[in-house]
Short mmCIF file of C-alpha atoms in Angstrom, two decimals:
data_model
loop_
_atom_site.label_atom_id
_atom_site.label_comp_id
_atom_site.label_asym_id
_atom_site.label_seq_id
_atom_site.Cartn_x
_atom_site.Cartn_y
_atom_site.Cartn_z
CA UNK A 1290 -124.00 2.56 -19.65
CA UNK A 1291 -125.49 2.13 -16.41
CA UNK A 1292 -124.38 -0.81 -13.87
CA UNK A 1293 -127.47 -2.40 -14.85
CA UNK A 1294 -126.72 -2.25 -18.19
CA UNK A 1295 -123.24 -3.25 -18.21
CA UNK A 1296 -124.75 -6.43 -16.14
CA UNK A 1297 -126.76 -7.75 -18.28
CA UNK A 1298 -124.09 -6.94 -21.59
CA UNK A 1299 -121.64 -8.65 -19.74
CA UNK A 1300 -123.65 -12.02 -18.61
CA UNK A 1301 -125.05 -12.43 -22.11
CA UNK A 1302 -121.90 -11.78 -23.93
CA UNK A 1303 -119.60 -13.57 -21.24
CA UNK A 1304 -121.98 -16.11 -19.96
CA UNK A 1305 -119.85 -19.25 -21.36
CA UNK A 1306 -116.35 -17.83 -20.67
CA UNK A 1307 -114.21 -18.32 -17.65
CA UNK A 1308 -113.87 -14.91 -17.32
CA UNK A 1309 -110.53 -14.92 -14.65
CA UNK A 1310 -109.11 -17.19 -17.16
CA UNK A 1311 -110.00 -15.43 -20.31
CA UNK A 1312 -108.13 -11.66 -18.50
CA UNK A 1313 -105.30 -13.05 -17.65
CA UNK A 1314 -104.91 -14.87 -20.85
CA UNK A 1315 -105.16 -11.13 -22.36
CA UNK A 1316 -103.15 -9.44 -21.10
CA UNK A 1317 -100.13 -12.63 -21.39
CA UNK A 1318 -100.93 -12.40 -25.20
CA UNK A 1319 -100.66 -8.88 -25.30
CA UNK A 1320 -97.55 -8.61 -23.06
CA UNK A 1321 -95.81 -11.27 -25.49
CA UNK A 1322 -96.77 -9.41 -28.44
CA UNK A 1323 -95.37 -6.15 -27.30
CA UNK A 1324 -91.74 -7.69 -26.67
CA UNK A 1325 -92.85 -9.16 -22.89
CA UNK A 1326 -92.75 -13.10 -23.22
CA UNK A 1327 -89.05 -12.90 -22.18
CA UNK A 1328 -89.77 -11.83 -18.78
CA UNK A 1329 -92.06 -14.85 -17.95
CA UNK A 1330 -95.04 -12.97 -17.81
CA UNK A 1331 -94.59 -11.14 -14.83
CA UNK A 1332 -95.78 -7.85 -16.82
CA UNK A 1333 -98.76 -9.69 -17.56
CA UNK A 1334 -99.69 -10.42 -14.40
CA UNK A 1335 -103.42 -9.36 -13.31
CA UNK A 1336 -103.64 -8.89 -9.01
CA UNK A 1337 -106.74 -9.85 -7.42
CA UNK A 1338 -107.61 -8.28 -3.77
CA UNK A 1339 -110.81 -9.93 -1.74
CA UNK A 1340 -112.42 -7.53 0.81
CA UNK A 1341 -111.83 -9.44 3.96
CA UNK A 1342 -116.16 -9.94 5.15
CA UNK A 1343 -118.01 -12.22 7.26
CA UNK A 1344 -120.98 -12.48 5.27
CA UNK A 1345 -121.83 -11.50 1.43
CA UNK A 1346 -122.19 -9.41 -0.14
CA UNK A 1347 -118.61 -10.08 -1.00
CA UNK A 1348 -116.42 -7.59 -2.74
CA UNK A 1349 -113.47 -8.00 -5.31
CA UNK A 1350 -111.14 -5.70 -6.75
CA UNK A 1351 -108.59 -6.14 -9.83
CA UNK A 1352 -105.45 -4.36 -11.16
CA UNK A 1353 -104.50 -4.98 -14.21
CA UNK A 1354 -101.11 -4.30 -15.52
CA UNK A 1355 -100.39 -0.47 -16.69
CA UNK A 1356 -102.46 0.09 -13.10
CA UNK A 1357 -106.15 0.20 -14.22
CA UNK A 1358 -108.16 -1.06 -11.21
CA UNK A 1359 -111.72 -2.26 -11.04
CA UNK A 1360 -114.43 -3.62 -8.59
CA UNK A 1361 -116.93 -6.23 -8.52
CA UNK A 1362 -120.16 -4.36 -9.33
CA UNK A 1363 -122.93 -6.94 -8.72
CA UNK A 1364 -124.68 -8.09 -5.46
CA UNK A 1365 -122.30 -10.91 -4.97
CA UNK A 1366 -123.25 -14.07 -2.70
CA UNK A 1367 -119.94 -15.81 -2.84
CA UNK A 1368 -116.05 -14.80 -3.33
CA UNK A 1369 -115.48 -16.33 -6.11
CA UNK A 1370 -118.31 -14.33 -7.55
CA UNK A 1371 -117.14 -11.30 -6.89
CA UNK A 1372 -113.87 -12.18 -8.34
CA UNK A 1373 -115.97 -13.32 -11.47
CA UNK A 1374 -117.73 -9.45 -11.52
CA UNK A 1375 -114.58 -7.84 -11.54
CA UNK A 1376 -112.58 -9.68 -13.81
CA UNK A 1377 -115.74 -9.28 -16.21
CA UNK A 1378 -115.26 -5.82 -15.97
CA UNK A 1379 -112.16 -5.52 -16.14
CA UNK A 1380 -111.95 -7.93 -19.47
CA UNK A 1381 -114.47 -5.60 -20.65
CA UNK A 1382 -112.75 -2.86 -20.33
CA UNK A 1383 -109.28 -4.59 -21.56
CA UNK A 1384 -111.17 -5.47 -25.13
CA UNK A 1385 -112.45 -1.62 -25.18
CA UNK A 1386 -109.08 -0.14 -24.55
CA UNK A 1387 -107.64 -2.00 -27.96
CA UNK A 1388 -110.08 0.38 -30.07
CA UNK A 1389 -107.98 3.21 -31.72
CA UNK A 1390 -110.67 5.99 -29.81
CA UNK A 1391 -108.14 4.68 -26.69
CA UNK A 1392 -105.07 6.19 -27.84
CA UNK A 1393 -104.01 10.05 -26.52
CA UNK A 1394 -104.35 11.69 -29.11
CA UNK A 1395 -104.77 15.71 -29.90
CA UNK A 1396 -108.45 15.35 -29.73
CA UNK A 1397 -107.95 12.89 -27.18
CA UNK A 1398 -105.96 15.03 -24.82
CA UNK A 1399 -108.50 18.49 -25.33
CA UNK A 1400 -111.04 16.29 -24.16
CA UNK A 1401 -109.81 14.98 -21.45
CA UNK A 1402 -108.29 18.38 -20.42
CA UNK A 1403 -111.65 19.64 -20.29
CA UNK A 1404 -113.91 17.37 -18.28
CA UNK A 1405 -110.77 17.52 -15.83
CA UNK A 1406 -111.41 21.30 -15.66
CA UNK A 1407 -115.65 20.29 -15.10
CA UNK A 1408 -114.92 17.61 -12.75
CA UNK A 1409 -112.54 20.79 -10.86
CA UNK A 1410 -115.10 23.15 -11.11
CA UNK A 1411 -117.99 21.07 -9.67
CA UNK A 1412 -116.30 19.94 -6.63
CA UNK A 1413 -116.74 22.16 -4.24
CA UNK A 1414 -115.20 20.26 -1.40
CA UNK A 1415 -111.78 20.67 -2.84
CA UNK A 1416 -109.85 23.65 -1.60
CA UNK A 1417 -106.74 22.52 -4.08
CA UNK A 1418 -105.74 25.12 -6.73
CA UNK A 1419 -106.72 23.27 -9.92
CA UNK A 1420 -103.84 25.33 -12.12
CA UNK A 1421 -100.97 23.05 -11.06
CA UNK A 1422 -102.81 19.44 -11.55
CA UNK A 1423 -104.29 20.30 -15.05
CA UNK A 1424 -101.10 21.75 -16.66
CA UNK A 1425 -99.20 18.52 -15.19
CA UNK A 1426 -102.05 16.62 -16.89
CA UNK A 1427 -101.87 18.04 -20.29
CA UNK A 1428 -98.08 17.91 -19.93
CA UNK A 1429 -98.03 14.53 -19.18
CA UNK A 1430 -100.94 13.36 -22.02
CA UNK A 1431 -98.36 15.45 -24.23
CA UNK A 1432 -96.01 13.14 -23.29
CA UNK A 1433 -97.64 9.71 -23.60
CA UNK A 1434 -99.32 10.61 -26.91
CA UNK A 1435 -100.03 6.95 -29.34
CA UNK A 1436 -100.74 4.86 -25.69
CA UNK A 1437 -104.04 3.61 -24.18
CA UNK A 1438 -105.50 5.14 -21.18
CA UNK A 1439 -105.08 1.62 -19.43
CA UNK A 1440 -101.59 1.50 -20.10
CA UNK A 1441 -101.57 4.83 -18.64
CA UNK A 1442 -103.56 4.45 -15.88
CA UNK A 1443 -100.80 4.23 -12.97
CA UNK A 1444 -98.75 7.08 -13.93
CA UNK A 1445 -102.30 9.21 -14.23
CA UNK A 1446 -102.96 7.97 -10.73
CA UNK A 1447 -99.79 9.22 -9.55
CA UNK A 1448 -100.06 12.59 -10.30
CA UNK A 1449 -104.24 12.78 -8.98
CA UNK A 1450 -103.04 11.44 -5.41
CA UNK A 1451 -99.96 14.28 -5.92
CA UNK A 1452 -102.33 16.76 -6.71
CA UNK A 1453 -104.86 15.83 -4.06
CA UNK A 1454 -102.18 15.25 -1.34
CA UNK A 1455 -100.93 19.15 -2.33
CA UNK A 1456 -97.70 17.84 -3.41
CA UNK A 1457 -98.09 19.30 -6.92
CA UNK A 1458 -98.29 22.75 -5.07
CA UNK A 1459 -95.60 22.17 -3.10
CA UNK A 1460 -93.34 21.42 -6.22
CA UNK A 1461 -94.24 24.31 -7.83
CA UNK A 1462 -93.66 26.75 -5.05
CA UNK A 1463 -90.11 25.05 -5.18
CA UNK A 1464 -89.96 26.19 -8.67
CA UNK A 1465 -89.86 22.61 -10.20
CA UNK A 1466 -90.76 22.80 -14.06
CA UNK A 1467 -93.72 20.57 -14.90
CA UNK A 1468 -90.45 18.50 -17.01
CA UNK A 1469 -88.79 18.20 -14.07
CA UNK A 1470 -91.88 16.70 -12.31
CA UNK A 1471 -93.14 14.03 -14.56
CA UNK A 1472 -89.63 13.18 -15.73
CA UNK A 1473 -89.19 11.89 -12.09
CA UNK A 1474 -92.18 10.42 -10.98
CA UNK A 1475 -92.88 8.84 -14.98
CA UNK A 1476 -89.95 6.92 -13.15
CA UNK A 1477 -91.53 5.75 -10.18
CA UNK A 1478 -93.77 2.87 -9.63
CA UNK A 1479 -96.85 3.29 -7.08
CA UNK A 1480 -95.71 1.53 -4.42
CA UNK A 1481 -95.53 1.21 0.07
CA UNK A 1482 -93.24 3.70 -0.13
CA UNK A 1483 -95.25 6.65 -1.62
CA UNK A 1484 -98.31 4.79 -0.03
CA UNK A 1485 -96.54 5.69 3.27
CA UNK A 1486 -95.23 9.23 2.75
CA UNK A 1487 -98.73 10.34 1.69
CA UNK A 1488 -99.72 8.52 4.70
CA UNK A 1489 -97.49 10.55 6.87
CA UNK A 1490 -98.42 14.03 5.39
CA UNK A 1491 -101.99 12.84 5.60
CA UNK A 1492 -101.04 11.99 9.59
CA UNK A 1493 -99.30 14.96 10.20
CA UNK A 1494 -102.44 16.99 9.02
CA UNK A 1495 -104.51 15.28 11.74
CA UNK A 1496 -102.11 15.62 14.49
CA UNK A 1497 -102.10 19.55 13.48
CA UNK A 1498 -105.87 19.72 13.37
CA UNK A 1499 -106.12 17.63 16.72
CA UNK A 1500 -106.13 21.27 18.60
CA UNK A 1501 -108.92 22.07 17.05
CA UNK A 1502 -110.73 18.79 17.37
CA UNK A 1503 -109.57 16.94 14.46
CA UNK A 1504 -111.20 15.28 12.31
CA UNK A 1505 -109.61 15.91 9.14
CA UNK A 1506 -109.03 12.30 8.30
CA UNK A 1507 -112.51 11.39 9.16
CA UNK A 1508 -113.80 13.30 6.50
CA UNK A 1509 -111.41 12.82 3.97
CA UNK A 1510 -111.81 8.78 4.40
CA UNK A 1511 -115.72 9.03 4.28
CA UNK A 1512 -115.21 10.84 1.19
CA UNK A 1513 -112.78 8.73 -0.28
CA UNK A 1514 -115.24 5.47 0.35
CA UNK A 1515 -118.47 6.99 -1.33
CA UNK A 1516 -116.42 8.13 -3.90
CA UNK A 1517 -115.12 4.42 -4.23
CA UNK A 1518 -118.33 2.71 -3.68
CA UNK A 1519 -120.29 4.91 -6.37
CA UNK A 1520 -116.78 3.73 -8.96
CA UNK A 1521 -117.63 0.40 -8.04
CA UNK A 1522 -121.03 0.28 -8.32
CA UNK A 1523 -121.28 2.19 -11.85
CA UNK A 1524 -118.15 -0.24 -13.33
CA UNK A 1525 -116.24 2.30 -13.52
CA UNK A 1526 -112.13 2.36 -13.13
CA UNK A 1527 -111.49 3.35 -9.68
CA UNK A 1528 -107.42 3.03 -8.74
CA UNK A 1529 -107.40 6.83 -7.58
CA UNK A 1530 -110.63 6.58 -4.84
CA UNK A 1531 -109.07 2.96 -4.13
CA UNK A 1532 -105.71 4.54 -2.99
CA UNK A 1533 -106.99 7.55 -1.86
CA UNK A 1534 -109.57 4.81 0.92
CA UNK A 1535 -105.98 3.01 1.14
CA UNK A 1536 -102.89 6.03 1.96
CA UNK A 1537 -106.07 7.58 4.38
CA UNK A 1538 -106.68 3.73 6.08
CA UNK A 1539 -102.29 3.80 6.55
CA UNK A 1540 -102.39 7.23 7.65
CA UNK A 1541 -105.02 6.40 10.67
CA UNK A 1542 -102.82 3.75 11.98
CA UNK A 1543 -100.17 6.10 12.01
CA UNK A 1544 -102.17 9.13 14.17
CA UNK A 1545 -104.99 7.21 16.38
CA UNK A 1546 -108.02 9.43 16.82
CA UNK A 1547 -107.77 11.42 19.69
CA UNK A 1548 -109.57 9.32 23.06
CA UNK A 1549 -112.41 10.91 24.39
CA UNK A 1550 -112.20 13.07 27.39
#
């Protein structure tokens, strides 16, 4: 489906529902069915994040819980319409997930394994070693086999900003095992903290390349917003560009560019 597409699905099917209403209610219903209405819905709770602008088109992103994100995909005029376009998204999404095609399953997890290996092959900007990230993938599908991809959106995030950050690598050339690995970060939420230690690699990088003129976070960040832009646009989930923008934003405050001579 393009954008387009998934526009005008979305306003005909969604046209006479409060959309922001109608996610959150969602995911409460589905938190309390899975064992959740004890903790007051706080594991239900969907985040919304306006893109501070002066003048539209205004932009809105939304993360559910289990860490799926999405992004207002429409030319919006207003804020509140952009927070409209991405919860429709996101609801649609949320309704799509529940369909048993959703859950990792065998043929699920060969699948995935493989356009992972296409989407490796084709990008010829990386200069990661692909080995490391897909065997942590597969070993971590193998691990979450019978849940939905949006439920297991956060912890997939995790280990593509590991992998893209080198960390993966790292780990391995310490001899981790891929158990040790996702036993250990399956534990850890996404949060500041491993915002800012990416950050700090991603600072220390530029203050190494500064020598040599720099630029490494430059290019990274440009890449990291067309990448998120062309998510957004096509209604597509896009928490791994969205951190990537966010760790490389952190990571500039931490190692100014270099002033002019």
């Amino acid at each position: 489906m393009t954008s387009t597409e998934v526009s005008t699905a979305t306003d005909g099917v969604l046209s006479t529902v409060n959309v922001v209403e109608a996610l959150q209610e969602f995911w409460q219903v589905k938190a309390s069915r899975n064992g959740g209405a004890g903790s007051g819905g706080s594991g239900a709770l969907v985040i919304y994040e306006s893109v501070p602008a002066a003048h539209p088109p205004y932009v809105c992103y939304v993360t559910l819980p289990g860490g799926a994100c999405f992004g207002s995909f429409q030319n919006c005029p207003t804020k509140a319409e952009a927070r409209r376009s991405a919860a429709k998204i996101a609801l649609m999404n949320s309704v799509f997930n529940e369909h048993e095609s959703r859950r990792i399953s065998e043929h699920f997890i060969e699948k995935a394994v493989a356009e992972a290996r296409a989407s490796f092959a084709g990008d010829a900007a990386s200069h990661q070693d692909p080995s490391a990230g897909i065997a942590a993938f597969r070993f971590m599908l193998e691990a979450n086999k019978g849940r939905t991809m949006l439920e297991f959106q956060e912890l997939m995030t995790v280990f593509q900003l590991l992998h893209w950050n080198g960390s993966l690598r790292a780990m391995r050339e310490r001899q981790c095992s891929r158990q040790e690995v996702v036993a250990h970060y399956s534990a850890r939420a996404l949060d500041d903290a491993m915002r800012e230690q990416m950050a700090r690699e991603w600072a220390s990088r530029e203050r190494e390349a500064a020598a040599t003129g720099g630029g490494v976070l430059r290019s990274e960040l440009a890449r990291a917003e067309r990448e998120l832009r062309a998510a957004r646009l096509a209604a597509r989930e896009l928490r791994f560009p969205k951190e990537k923008r966010d760790i490389l934003l952190l990571a500039a405050r931490l190692a100014p560019p270099q002033q002019q001579q």
